[in-house]
């Protein structure tokens, strides 16, 4: 509660609590929910003056009062103040009374207490509720079971809840139906589409079929915990695609750090300050929207660069290269598969055409890893045995270039040398061992 009580200087918070009060027989978590909501409403409607919390014994009950010097409530509004989702017409800067007051009434009555309200316009408002005093037998039971009333069914909602409008969609996942009811009510007021479930499996099912903009996830749930749900969601959505805000009563720093490490964008500690919740939701949705717009702008920019002219020429280039590759492949196969070709002589020009066809195919395979240099005297008119040069070039690539990670260069030179023609195939590959050289020569 200390985190909540950050009062401005013009509002004084006063506590009238006897140190010798007997213990209550209640659920500590539910009691804090009641007190928090009443204090929250008091601060919402008190611009200056005093807010007082008073506790005294009344028979077998403790009577707790939350009294403020705020704007007060009219008699007409007092009649419906505990009706589900009732709102007093607020001033512009106020969010309205009735925030969780129907839930507060349900909780108090489930804990065997009663709640009432009195108010006078312009003077202030007093909420009074009672809690049973613990007798000896109850204290003994409580000592053995730290939360005797933990299983009191304060509110049972019919889930899932779907309230779909044109606003951003928030998926609430919490196994506490009271928390769900409060969150659903206030977020509907803010104009959001709401989906609410009480377990992680149902949440994952909704994510498969519905467009969700943000998740509110309770950390400690039965079955699939908030940790597990967050981890599962991050397997399909990154932090910009689907923000997750963890809601937790845990105060251990290590647990909060873990929730962020597994993919939560943010966390809020219970009891939740609604104004802070709204700010966090708006902030994360704004970041998400900015990310979406940035991606769309980039795609729009790229689409303007892809002109029909560019696409046409690209397709033509692919077709031309495919045609050239097929021509080279047919040239290579004709030479390799023709038995009679092997035992004939061919012109130097025909042999070099086969070599170039073979190198074109290998270039498509190796890409930038293969460089080819030609130094050919085109005036040479010579007939040579078929498949004289191509196998040597193929050998240079297989034994030299292909075994070198960064690839290399093949140089083919055909030049006159006196009364002879010198044909030279050179590569800068890994080289051939002496034993392999001898074996190749003897083949």
Tab-separated table of C-alpha atoms in Angstrom:
chain	number	residue	atom	x	y	z
A	1	UNK	CA	0.000	0.000	0.000
A	2	UNK	CA	2.948	2.305	0.574
A	3	UNK	CA	3.607	2.508	-3.149
A	4	UNK	CA	0.084	3.806	-3.656
A	5	UNK	CA	0.141	6.443	-0.936
A	6	UNK	CA	2.046	9.183	-2.731
A	7	UNK	CA	-0.174	12.084	-1.727
A	8	UNK	CA	0.236	15.640	-2.984
A	9	UNK	CA	1.113	18.228	-0.366
A	10	UNK	CA	-2.447	19.622	-0.355
A	11	UNK	CA	-3.943	16.256	0.736
A	12	UNK	CA	-3.182	14.883	4.190
A	13	UNK	CA	-3.456	11.144	4.852
A	14	UNK	CA	-4.427	10.358	8.447
A	15	UNK	CA	-4.634	6.941	10.137
A	16	UNK	CA	-6.581	6.394	13.384
A	17	UNK	CA	-5.720	2.797	14.241
A	18	UNK	CA	-5.373	1.393	17.754
A	19	UNK	CA	-2.208	-0.707	18.130
A	20	UNK	CA	-4.092	-3.096	20.463
A	21	UNK	CA	-6.788	-4.067	17.984
A	22	UNK	CA	-7.659	-7.790	17.921
A	23	UNK	CA	-6.737	-9.767	14.769
A	24	UNK	CA	-9.206	-10.077	11.900
A	25	UNK	CA	-10.352	-13.366	10.429
A	26	UNK	CA	-10.023	-12.593	6.714
A	27	UNK	CA	-8.119	-13.088	3.494
A	28	UNK	CA	-5.205	-10.645	3.477
A	29	UNK	CA	-5.092	-10.321	-0.317
A	30	UNK	CA	-8.839	-9.653	-0.630
A	31	UNK	CA	-8.763	-7.204	2.270
A	32	UNK	CA	-6.014	-5.221	0.547
A	33	UNK	CA	-8.079	-5.154	-2.652
A	34	UNK	CA	-10.994	-3.607	-0.775
A	35	UNK	CA	-8.895	-1.013	1.034
A	36	UNK	CA	-6.946	-0.118	-2.092
A	37	UNK	CA	-10.087	0.508	-4.152
A	38	UNK	CA	-11.645	2.693	-1.464
A	39	UNK	CA	-8.460	4.727	-1.065
A	40	UNK	CA	-8.126	5.041	-4.833
A	41	UNK	CA	-11.631	6.485	-5.122
A	42	UNK	CA	-10.966	8.847	-2.225
A	43	UNK	CA	-7.892	10.284	-3.935
A	44	UNK	CA	-9.727	10.559	-7.253
A	45	UNK	CA	-12.394	12.826	-5.734
A	46	UNK	CA	-10.388	14.810	-3.216
A	47	UNK	CA	-8.507	17.802	-4.575
A	48	UNK	CA	-7.411	19.072	-1.172
A	49	UNK	CA	-8.034	18.460	2.510
A	50	UNK	CA	-7.849	15.123	4.297
A	51	UNK	CA	-8.277	11.408	3.737
A	52	UNK	CA	-8.598	9.389	6.939
A	53	UNK	CA	-8.547	5.667	7.673
A	54	UNK	CA	-10.157	4.760	11.001
A	55	UNK	CA	-10.469	1.315	12.614
A	56	UNK	CA	-12.381	0.452	15.801
A	57	UNK	CA	-14.055	-2.534	17.461
A	58	UNK	CA	-17.830	-2.849	17.113
A	59	UNK	CA	-18.944	-5.959	19.021
A	60	UNK	CA	-17.557	-9.029	17.230
A	61	UNK	CA	-16.549	-7.016	14.183
A	62	UNK	CA	-13.842	-4.535	13.240
A	63	UNK	CA	-15.250	-1.428	11.608
A	64	UNK	CA	-12.997	0.231	9.004
A	65	UNK	CA	-13.790	3.682	7.659
A	66	UNK	CA	-12.249	5.471	4.669
A	67	UNK	CA	-13.282	9.104	4.958
A	68	UNK	CA	-12.424	11.985	2.616
A	69	UNK	CA	-13.150	15.717	2.308
A	70	UNK	CA	-13.745	15.492	-1.428
A	71	UNK	CA	-16.574	16.620	-3.688
A	72	UNK	CA	-19.137	14.234	-2.199
A	73	UNK	CA	-21.883	12.192	-3.850
A	74	UNK	CA	-25.513	13.148	-4.447
A	75	UNK	CA	-28.350	11.132	-2.848
A	76	UNK	CA	-29.464	9.931	-6.284
A	77	UNK	CA	-26.008	8.554	-7.070
A	78	UNK	CA	-25.669	6.961	-3.634
A	79	UNK	CA	-28.595	4.651	-4.426
A	80	UNK	CA	-26.713	2.929	-7.257
A	81	UNK	CA	-23.146	3.279	-6.070
A	82	UNK	CA	-22.626	-0.483	-5.548
A	83	UNK	CA	-24.382	-1.494	-8.764
A	84	UNK	CA	-22.103	-3.263	-11.228
A	85	UNK	CA	-20.213	-0.727	-13.306
A	86	UNK	CA	-22.213	2.265	-12.047
A	87	UNK	CA	-20.617	5.652	-12.740
A	88	UNK	CA	-21.160	9.014	-11.146
A	89	UNK	CA	-20.966	11.813	-13.723
A	90	UNK	CA	-17.379	12.994	-13.171
A	91	UNK	CA	-15.511	16.169	-13.740
A	92	UNK	CA	-13.418	16.207	-16.928
A	93	UNK	CA	-10.157	15.256	-15.226
A	94	UNK	CA	-11.695	12.440	-13.157
A	95	UNK	CA	-12.328	8.878	-14.260
A	96	UNK	CA	-15.559	8.369	-12.339
A	97	UNK	CA	-16.485	6.732	-9.060
A	98	UNK	CA	-17.706	3.168	-9.076
A	99	UNK	CA	-14.291	1.808	-10.054
A	100	UNK	CA	-14.594	-1.735	-8.722
A	101	UNK	CA	-17.178	-0.803	-6.036
A	102	UNK	CA	-19.544	-3.609	-7.022
A	103	UNK	CA	-16.567	-5.950	-6.757
A	104	UNK	CA	-15.634	-4.425	-3.399
A	105	UNK	CA	-19.132	-5.169	-2.106
A	106	UNK	CA	-18.917	-8.777	-3.334
A	107	UNK	CA	-15.554	-9.268	-1.620
A	108	UNK	CA	-16.650	-7.758	1.695
A	109	UNK	CA	-19.803	-9.881	1.829
A	110	UNK	CA	-17.889	-13.035	0.858
A	111	UNK	CA	-15.598	-12.358	3.824
A	112	UNK	CA	-18.650	-12.179	6.142
A	113	UNK	CA	-18.660	-8.402	6.354
A	114	UNK	CA	-20.890	-5.517	5.308
A	115	UNK	CA	-20.228	-2.218	3.540
A	116	UNK	CA	-22.083	1.090	3.515
A	117	UNK	CA	-21.530	4.622	2.289
A	118	UNK	CA	-22.608	8.083	3.421
A	119	UNK	CA	-21.859	11.354	1.685
A	120	UNK	CA	-22.727	15.025	1.436
A	121	UNK	CA	-22.082	17.126	-1.657
A	122	UNK	CA	-19.236	19.557	-1.126
A	123	UNK	CA	-18.338	18.038	2.258
A	124	UNK	CA	-17.020	14.544	1.623
A	125	UNK	CA	-17.692	10.808	1.571
A	126	UNK	CA	-17.293	7.994	4.100
A	127	UNK	CA	-17.151	4.304	3.191
A	128	UNK	CA	-17.613	1.970	6.162
A	129	UNK	CA	-17.088	-1.779	6.048
A	130	UNK	CA	-16.753	-4.503	8.665
A	131	UNK	CA	-14.576	-7.597	9.067
A	132	UNK	CA	-15.070	-10.381	11.660
A	133	UNK	CA	-12.747	-10.513	14.665
A	134	UNK	CA	-10.833	-13.804	14.870
A	135	UNK	CA	-11.698	-16.010	17.855
A	136	UNK	CA	-9.229	-18.500	19.348
A	137	UNK	CA	-10.458	-21.490	17.333
A	138	UNK	CA	-10.157	-19.553	14.094
A	139	UNK	CA	-6.630	-18.448	14.981
A	140	UNK	CA	-5.623	-22.087	15.505
A	141	UNK	CA	-7.015	-23.073	12.116
A	142	UNK	CA	-5.355	-20.083	10.476
A	143	UNK	CA	-2.021	-21.066	11.985
A	144	UNK	CA	-2.302	-24.470	10.313
A	145	UNK	CA	-3.646	-23.075	7.063
A	146	UNK	CA	-2.332	-19.622	6.218
A	147	UNK	CA	-5.285	-18.734	4.009
A	148	UNK	CA	-8.452	-20.363	5.318
A	149	UNK	CA	-10.699	-18.250	3.108
A	150	UNK	CA	-8.470	-18.447	0.076
A	151	UNK	CA	-11.058	-20.594	-1.683
A	152	UNK	CA	-13.978	-18.245	-1.124
A	153	UNK	CA	-15.595	-17.792	-4.509
A	154	UNK	CA	-16.006	-14.019	-4.574
A	155	UNK	CA	-16.949	-13.822	-8.231
A	156	UNK	CA	-17.395	-16.430	-10.938
A	157	UNK	CA	-17.417	-15.041	-14.464
A	158	UNK	CA	-18.654	-16.754	-17.591
A	159	UNK	CA	-15.492	-16.962	-19.674
A	160	UNK	CA	-14.204	-16.253	-22.206
A	161	UNK	CA	-15.333	-12.629	-22.365
A	162	UNK	CA	-15.397	-10.974	-25.788
A	163	UNK	CA	-16.139	-7.272	-26.168
A	164	UNK	CA	-15.093	-6.381	-29.703
A	165	UNK	CA	-15.277	-2.818	-30.994
A	166	UNK	CA	-13.134	-0.818	-33.421
A	167	UNK	CA	-10.396	-0.107	-30.888
A	168	UNK	CA	-7.144	-1.966	-30.302
A	169	UNK	CA	-7.621	-5.462	-28.901
A	170	UNK	CA	-6.276	-6.321	-25.440
A	171	UNK	CA	-6.170	-9.964	-24.330
A	172	UNK	CA	-6.428	-10.352	-20.532
A	173	UNK	CA	-5.110	-13.597	-19.020
A	174	UNK	CA	-5.669	-13.992	-15.255
A	175	UNK	CA	-7.012	-16.870	-13.169
A	176	UNK	CA	-8.497	-14.412	-10.629
A	177	UNK	CA	-11.992	-13.505	-11.864
A	178	UNK	CA	-12.134	-10.418	-9.653
A	179	UNK	CA	-9.053	-9.028	-11.367
A	180	UNK	CA	-10.515	-9.878	-14.771
A	181	UNK	CA	-13.782	-8.089	-13.961
A	182	UNK	CA	-12.024	-4.904	-12.851
A	183	UNK	CA	-9.669	-4.872	-15.863
A	184	UNK	CA	-12.466	-5.581	-18.344
A	185	UNK	CA	-14.659	-2.799	-16.938
A	186	UNK	CA	-11.996	-0.083	-16.948
A	187	UNK	CA	-10.516	-1.011	-20.345
A	188	UNK	CA	-13.952	-1.013	-21.973
A	189	UNK	CA	-14.355	2.537	-20.663
A	190	UNK	CA	-11.101	3.416	-22.425
A	191	UNK	CA	-12.488	2.176	-25.760
A	192	UNK	CA	-10.489	-1.037	-26.163
A	193	UNK	CA	-11.712	-4.297	-27.624
A	194	UNK	CA	-11.384	-6.886	-24.879
A	195	UNK	CA	-10.874	-10.634	-24.773
A	196	UNK	CA	-10.530	-12.203	-21.313
A	197	UNK	CA	-9.606	-15.772	-20.349
A	198	UNK	CA	-8.413	-17.387	-17.131
A	199	UNK	CA	-5.709	-19.724	-18.462
A	200	UNK	CA	-2.781	-19.762	-20.849
A	201	UNK	CA	-4.071	-22.507	-23.156
A	202	UNK	CA	-7.195	-20.522	-24.029
A	203	UNK	CA	-5.003	-17.465	-24.606
A	204	UNK	CA	-2.839	-19.371	-27.115
A	205	UNK	CA	-5.966	-20.580	-28.929
A	206	UNK	CA	-7.201	-16.992	-29.298
A	207	UNK	CA	-3.836	-15.855	-30.638
A	208	UNK	CA	-4.135	-18.435	-33.428
A	209	UNK	CA	-7.484	-17.083	-34.624
A	210	UNK	CA	-7.747	-13.429	-33.520
A	211	UNK	CA	-5.700	-10.310	-34.148
A	212	UNK	CA	-4.485	-9.180	-30.716
A	213	UNK	CA	-2.564	-5.945	-30.145
A	214	UNK	CA	-1.445	-6.370	-26.512
A	215	UNK	CA	-1.456	-8.965	-23.711
A	216	UNK	CA	-2.052	-8.395	-19.997
A	217	UNK	CA	-0.803	-11.541	-18.255
A	218	UNK	CA	-0.926	-12.525	-14.594
A	219	UNK	CA	2.427	-13.974	-13.560
A	220	UNK	CA	1.318	-16.630	-11.062
A	221	UNK	CA	-1.447	-18.756	-12.611
A	222	UNK	CA	-2.320	-22.402	-12.101
A	223	UNK	CA	-1.426	-24.693	-14.990
A	224	UNK	CA	0.409	-22.618	-17.575
A	225	UNK	CA	2.080	-19.810	-15.625
A	226	UNK	CA	2.670	-16.310	-16.921
A	227	UNK	CA	6.295	-17.315	-17.530
A	228	UNK	CA	5.249	-20.264	-19.709
A	229	UNK	CA	2.662	-18.260	-21.627
A	230	UNK	CA	5.120	-15.450	-22.307
A	231	UNK	CA	7.736	-17.928	-23.527
A	232	UNK	CA	5.223	-19.647	-25.840
A	233	UNK	CA	4.019	-16.348	-27.286
A	234	UNK	CA	7.583	-15.275	-28.066
A	235	UNK	CA	8.038	-18.371	-30.229
A	236	UNK	CA	5.536	-16.817	-32.660
A	237	UNK	CA	5.637	-13.043	-32.060
A	238	UNK	CA	8.502	-10.700	-31.273
A	239	UNK	CA	8.296	-7.895	-28.708
A	240	UNK	CA	7.282	-5.274	-31.278
A	241	UNK	CA	4.618	-7.452	-32.908
A	242	UNK	CA	2.814	-8.291	-29.667
A	243	UNK	CA	3.654	-6.387	-26.441
A	244	UNK	CA	3.171	-8.252	-23.143
A	245	UNK	CA	2.625	-6.515	-19.798
A	246	UNK	CA	3.036	-8.783	-16.778
A	247	UNK	CA	0.726	-8.169	-13.802
A	248	UNK	CA	2.159	-9.481	-10.560
A	249	UNK	CA	1.921	-9.308	-6.798
A	250	UNK	CA	5.478	-10.672	-6.653
A	251	UNK	CA	8.028	-8.233	-5.289
A	252	UNK	CA	11.155	-10.376	-5.750
A	253	UNK	CA	13.500	-8.582	-8.120
A	254	UNK	CA	14.760	-11.869	-9.606
A	255	UNK	CA	11.232	-12.894	-10.649
A	256	UNK	CA	10.626	-9.580	-12.372
A	257	UNK	CA	13.973	-9.790	-14.168
A	258	UNK	CA	13.127	-13.319	-15.326
A	259	UNK	CA	9.790	-12.188	-16.751
A	260	UNK	CA	11.597	-9.563	-18.827
A	261	UNK	CA	14.263	-12.046	-19.924
A	262	UNK	CA	11.682	-14.464	-21.325
A	263	UNK	CA	10.057	-11.770	-23.427
A	264	UNK	CA	7.748	-9.512	-21.409
A	265	UNK	CA	7.862	-5.865	-22.459
A	266	UNK	CA	6.872	-4.467	-19.074
A	267	UNK	CA	5.363	-5.303	-15.693
A	268	UNK	CA	3.034	-3.714	-13.168
A	269	UNK	CA	2.853	-4.640	-9.512
A	270	UNK	CA	-0.502	-5.378	-7.906
A	271	UNK	CA	-2.545	-3.632	-6.642
A	272	UNK	CA	-2.552	-1.857	-9.984
A	273	UNK	CA	-2.838	1.889	-10.354
A	274	UNK	CA	-5.254	2.247	-13.264
A	275	UNK	CA	-3.831	5.541	-14.505
A	276	UNK	CA	-0.398	3.937	-14.719
A	277	UNK	CA	-1.882	0.919	-16.501
A	278	UNK	CA	-3.523	3.130	-19.125
A	279	UNK	CA	-0.269	5.016	-19.719
A	280	UNK	CA	1.721	1.788	-20.114
A	281	UNK	CA	-0.825	0.317	-22.533
A	282	UNK	CA	-0.918	3.467	-24.669
A	283	UNK	CA	2.877	3.657	-24.679
A	284	UNK	CA	3.417	0.075	-25.848
A	285	UNK	CA	0.658	0.300	-28.452
A	286	UNK	CA	2.226	3.507	-29.790
A	287	UNK	CA	5.625	1.809	-30.113
A	288	UNK	CA	3.981	-1.139	-31.858
A	289	UNK	CA	2.140	1.150	-34.259
A	290	UNK	CA	5.335	3.072	-35.044
A	291	UNK	CA	7.075	-0.214	-35.836
A	292	UNK	CA	4.250	-1.325	-38.129
A	293	UNK	CA	4.253	2.030	-39.937
A	294	UNK	CA	8.038	1.948	-40.354
A	295	UNK	CA	7.850	-1.509	-41.952
A	296	UNK	CA	4.998	-0.418	-44.223
A	297	UNK	CA	6.930	2.692	-45.289
A	298	UNK	CA	9.971	0.562	-46.119
A	299	UNK	CA	7.877	-1.888	-48.139
A	300	UNK	CA	6.151	0.968	-49.963
A	301	UNK	CA	9.526	2.508	-50.768
A	302	UNK	CA	10.882	-0.794	-52.064
A	303	UNK	CA	7.766	-1.384	-54.144
A	304	UNK	CA	8.296	1.946	-55.922
A	305	UNK	CA	11.783	0.805	-56.891
A	306	UNK	CA	10.490	-2.350	-58.585
A	307	UNK	CA	9.279	-0.870	-61.871
A	308	UNK	CA	7.708	-2.960	-64.668
A	309	UNK	CA	10.698	-2.044	-66.831
A	310	UNK	CA	13.058	-3.549	-64.229
A	311	UNK	CA	10.981	-6.722	-63.884
A	312	UNK	CA	10.761	-7.146	-67.671
A	313	UNK	CA	14.511	-6.860	-68.175
A	314	UNK	CA	15.240	-9.114	-65.188
A	315	UNK	CA	13.024	-11.873	-66.577
A	316	UNK	CA	14.575	-11.460	-70.018
A	317	UNK	CA	18.039	-11.755	-68.480
A	318	UNK	CA	17.047	-14.966	-66.689
A	319	UNK	CA	15.605	-16.380	-69.920
A	320	UNK	CA	18.721	-15.429	-71.896
A	321	UNK	CA	21.038	-16.979	-69.310
A	322	UNK	CA	18.939	-20.146	-69.223
A	323	UNK	CA	19.035	-20.365	-73.002
A	324	UNK	CA	22.806	-19.889	-72.983
A	325	UNK	CA	23.238	-22.533	-70.267
A	326	UNK	CA	21.173	-25.051	-72.247
A	327	UNK	CA	23.206	-24.358	-75.375
A	328	UNK	CA	26.481	-24.862	-73.481
A	329	UNK	CA	25.171	-28.032	-71.875
A	330	UNK	CA	24.134	-29.484	-75.236
A	331	UNK	CA	27.570	-28.641	-76.677
A	332	UNK	CA	29.254	-30.386	-73.756
A	333	UNK	CA	27.037	-33.485	-73.984
A	334	UNK	CA	27.495	-33.806	-77.756
A	335	UNK	CA	31.244	-33.953	-77.309
A	336	UNK	CA	31.263	-36.196	-74.251
A	337	UNK	CA	28.630	-38.701	-75.352
A	338	UNK	CA	29.579	-39.028	-79.033
A	339	UNK	CA	31.841	-42.088	-79.261
A	340	UNK	CA	33.039	-41.238	-82.755
A	341	UNK	CA	33.886	-37.680	-81.674
A	342	UNK	CA	36.524	-38.978	-79.281
A	343	UNK	CA	38.541	-40.567	-82.108
A	344	UNK	CA	38.492	-37.673	-84.545
A	345	UNK	CA	40.448	-34.492	-84.940
A	346	UNK	CA	38.731	-31.143	-84.583
A	347	UNK	CA	39.690	-27.581	-85.251
A	348	UNK	CA	41.180	-25.589	-82.409
A	349	UNK	CA	38.144	-23.345	-82.661
A	350	UNK	CA	35.763	-26.285	-82.053
A	351	UNK	CA	37.775	-27.518	-79.061
A	352	UNK	CA	37.855	-24.031	-77.534
A	353	UNK	CA	34.094	-23.749	-78.050
A	354	UNK	CA	33.693	-26.934	-75.974
A	355	UNK	CA	36.040	-25.546	-73.296
A	356	UNK	CA	34.111	-22.275	-73.113
A	357	UNK	CA	30.783	-24.155	-72.882
A	358	UNK	CA	32.156	-26.273	-70.031
A	359	UNK	CA	33.567	-23.232	-68.189
A	360	UNK	CA	30.261	-21.361	-68.579
A	361	UNK	CA	28.472	-24.210	-66.781
A	362	UNK	CA	31.128	-24.363	-64.040
A	363	UNK	CA	30.942	-20.579	-63.640
A	364	UNK	CA	27.231	-20.870	-62.917
A	365	UNK	CA	28.079	-23.410	-60.208
A	366	UNK	CA	31.039	-21.652	-58.575
A	367	UNK	CA	29.880	-18.063	-59.080
A	368	UNK	CA	32.404	-15.509	-57.851
A	369	UNK	CA	34.708	-18.290	-56.633
A	370	UNK	CA	35.803	-19.025	-60.207
A	371	UNK	CA	37.624	-16.512	-62.395
A	372	UNK	CA	38.579	-17.289	-66.006
A	373	UNK	CA	41.270	-15.613	-68.101
A	374	UNK	CA	41.785	-16.251	-71.815
A	375	UNK	CA	44.942	-15.447	-73.805
A	376	UNK	CA	44.258	-16.899	-77.252
A	377	UNK	CA	45.774	-16.080	-80.614
A	378	UNK	CA	42.702	-16.210	-82.834
A	379	UNK	CA	44.806	-16.339	-86.021
A	380	UNK	CA	45.946	-19.869	-85.252
A	381	UNK	CA	44.325	-22.430	-87.548
A	382	UNK	CA	45.089	-25.855	-86.175
A	383	UNK	CA	43.489	-29.272	-85.965
A	384	UNK	CA	44.013	-31.251	-82.782
A	385	UNK	CA	42.692	-34.524	-81.347
A	386	UNK	CA	39.182	-34.102	-79.921
A	387	UNK	CA	38.930	-33.643	-76.137
A	388	UNK	CA	42.538	-32.548	-75.791
A	389	UNK	CA	42.066	-29.302	-73.856
A	390	UNK	CA	38.679	-29.683	-72.083
A	391	UNK	CA	39.661	-32.636	-69.844
A	392	UNK	CA	42.754	-30.724	-68.697
A	393	UNK	CA	40.624	-27.688	-67.801
A	394	UNK	CA	38.149	-29.950	-65.977
A	395	UNK	CA	41.044	-31.546	-64.082
A	396	UNK	CA	42.360	-28.111	-63.035
A	397	UNK	CA	38.979	-27.165	-61.590
A	398	UNK	CA	38.354	-30.495	-59.856
A	399	UNK	CA	41.825	-30.966	-58.321
A	400	UNK	CA	42.733	-27.312	-57.809
A	401	UNK	CA	39.931	-24.742	-57.622
A	402	UNK	CA	37.099	-26.819	-56.092
A	403	UNK	CA	39.204	-27.812	-53.077
A	404	UNK	CA	40.135	-24.234	-52.272
A	405	UNK	CA	37.519	-22.542	-50.070
A	406	UNK	CA	37.891	-19.115	-51.630
A	407	UNK	CA	38.086	-20.559	-55.163
A	408	UNK	CA	40.623	-19.354	-57.700
A	409	UNK	CA	41.496	-18.514	-61.298
A	410	UNK	CA	41.859	-20.642	-64.436
A	411	UNK	CA	44.109	-19.246	-67.174
A	412	UNK	CA	43.932	-20.695	-70.696
A	413	UNK	CA	46.644	-19.604	-73.125
A	414	UNK	CA	47.023	-20.622	-76.807
A	415	UNK	CA	50.014	-18.929	-78.474
A	416	UNK	CA	52.559	-19.574	-81.218
A	417	UNK	CA	55.983	-20.685	-80.005
A	418	UNK	CA	58.401	-20.856	-82.937
A	419	UNK	CA	57.140	-23.567	-85.244
A	420	UNK	CA	54.786	-24.929	-82.599
A	421	UNK	CA	51.577	-23.918	-80.832
A	422	UNK	CA	51.850	-23.828	-77.033
A	423	UNK	CA	48.618	-24.598	-75.133
A	424	UNK	CA	48.823	-23.786	-71.429
A	425	UNK	CA	46.215	-24.423	-68.686
A	426	UNK	CA	47.170	-22.883	-65.353
A	427	UNK	CA	45.315	-22.596	-62.036
A	428	UNK	CA	46.114	-21.172	-58.600
A	429	UNK	CA	44.318	-23.933	-56.708
A	430	UNK	CA	45.628	-26.234	-53.979
A	431	UNK	CA	47.940	-28.101	-56.351
A	432	UNK	CA	48.480	-31.824	-56.968
A	433	UNK	CA	50.797	-34.087	-55.023
A	434	UNK	CA	53.720	-35.716	-56.843
A	435	UNK	CA	52.100	-39.137	-56.514
A	436	UNK	CA	48.872	-37.909	-58.099
A	437	UNK	CA	50.847	-36.159	-60.828
A	438	UNK	CA	52.595	-39.414	-61.686
A	439	UNK	CA	49.302	-41.294	-61.690
A	440	UNK	CA	47.695	-38.764	-64.028
A	441	UNK	CA	50.615	-38.876	-66.438
A	442	UNK	CA	50.495	-42.671	-66.605
A	443	UNK	CA	46.736	-42.849	-67.244
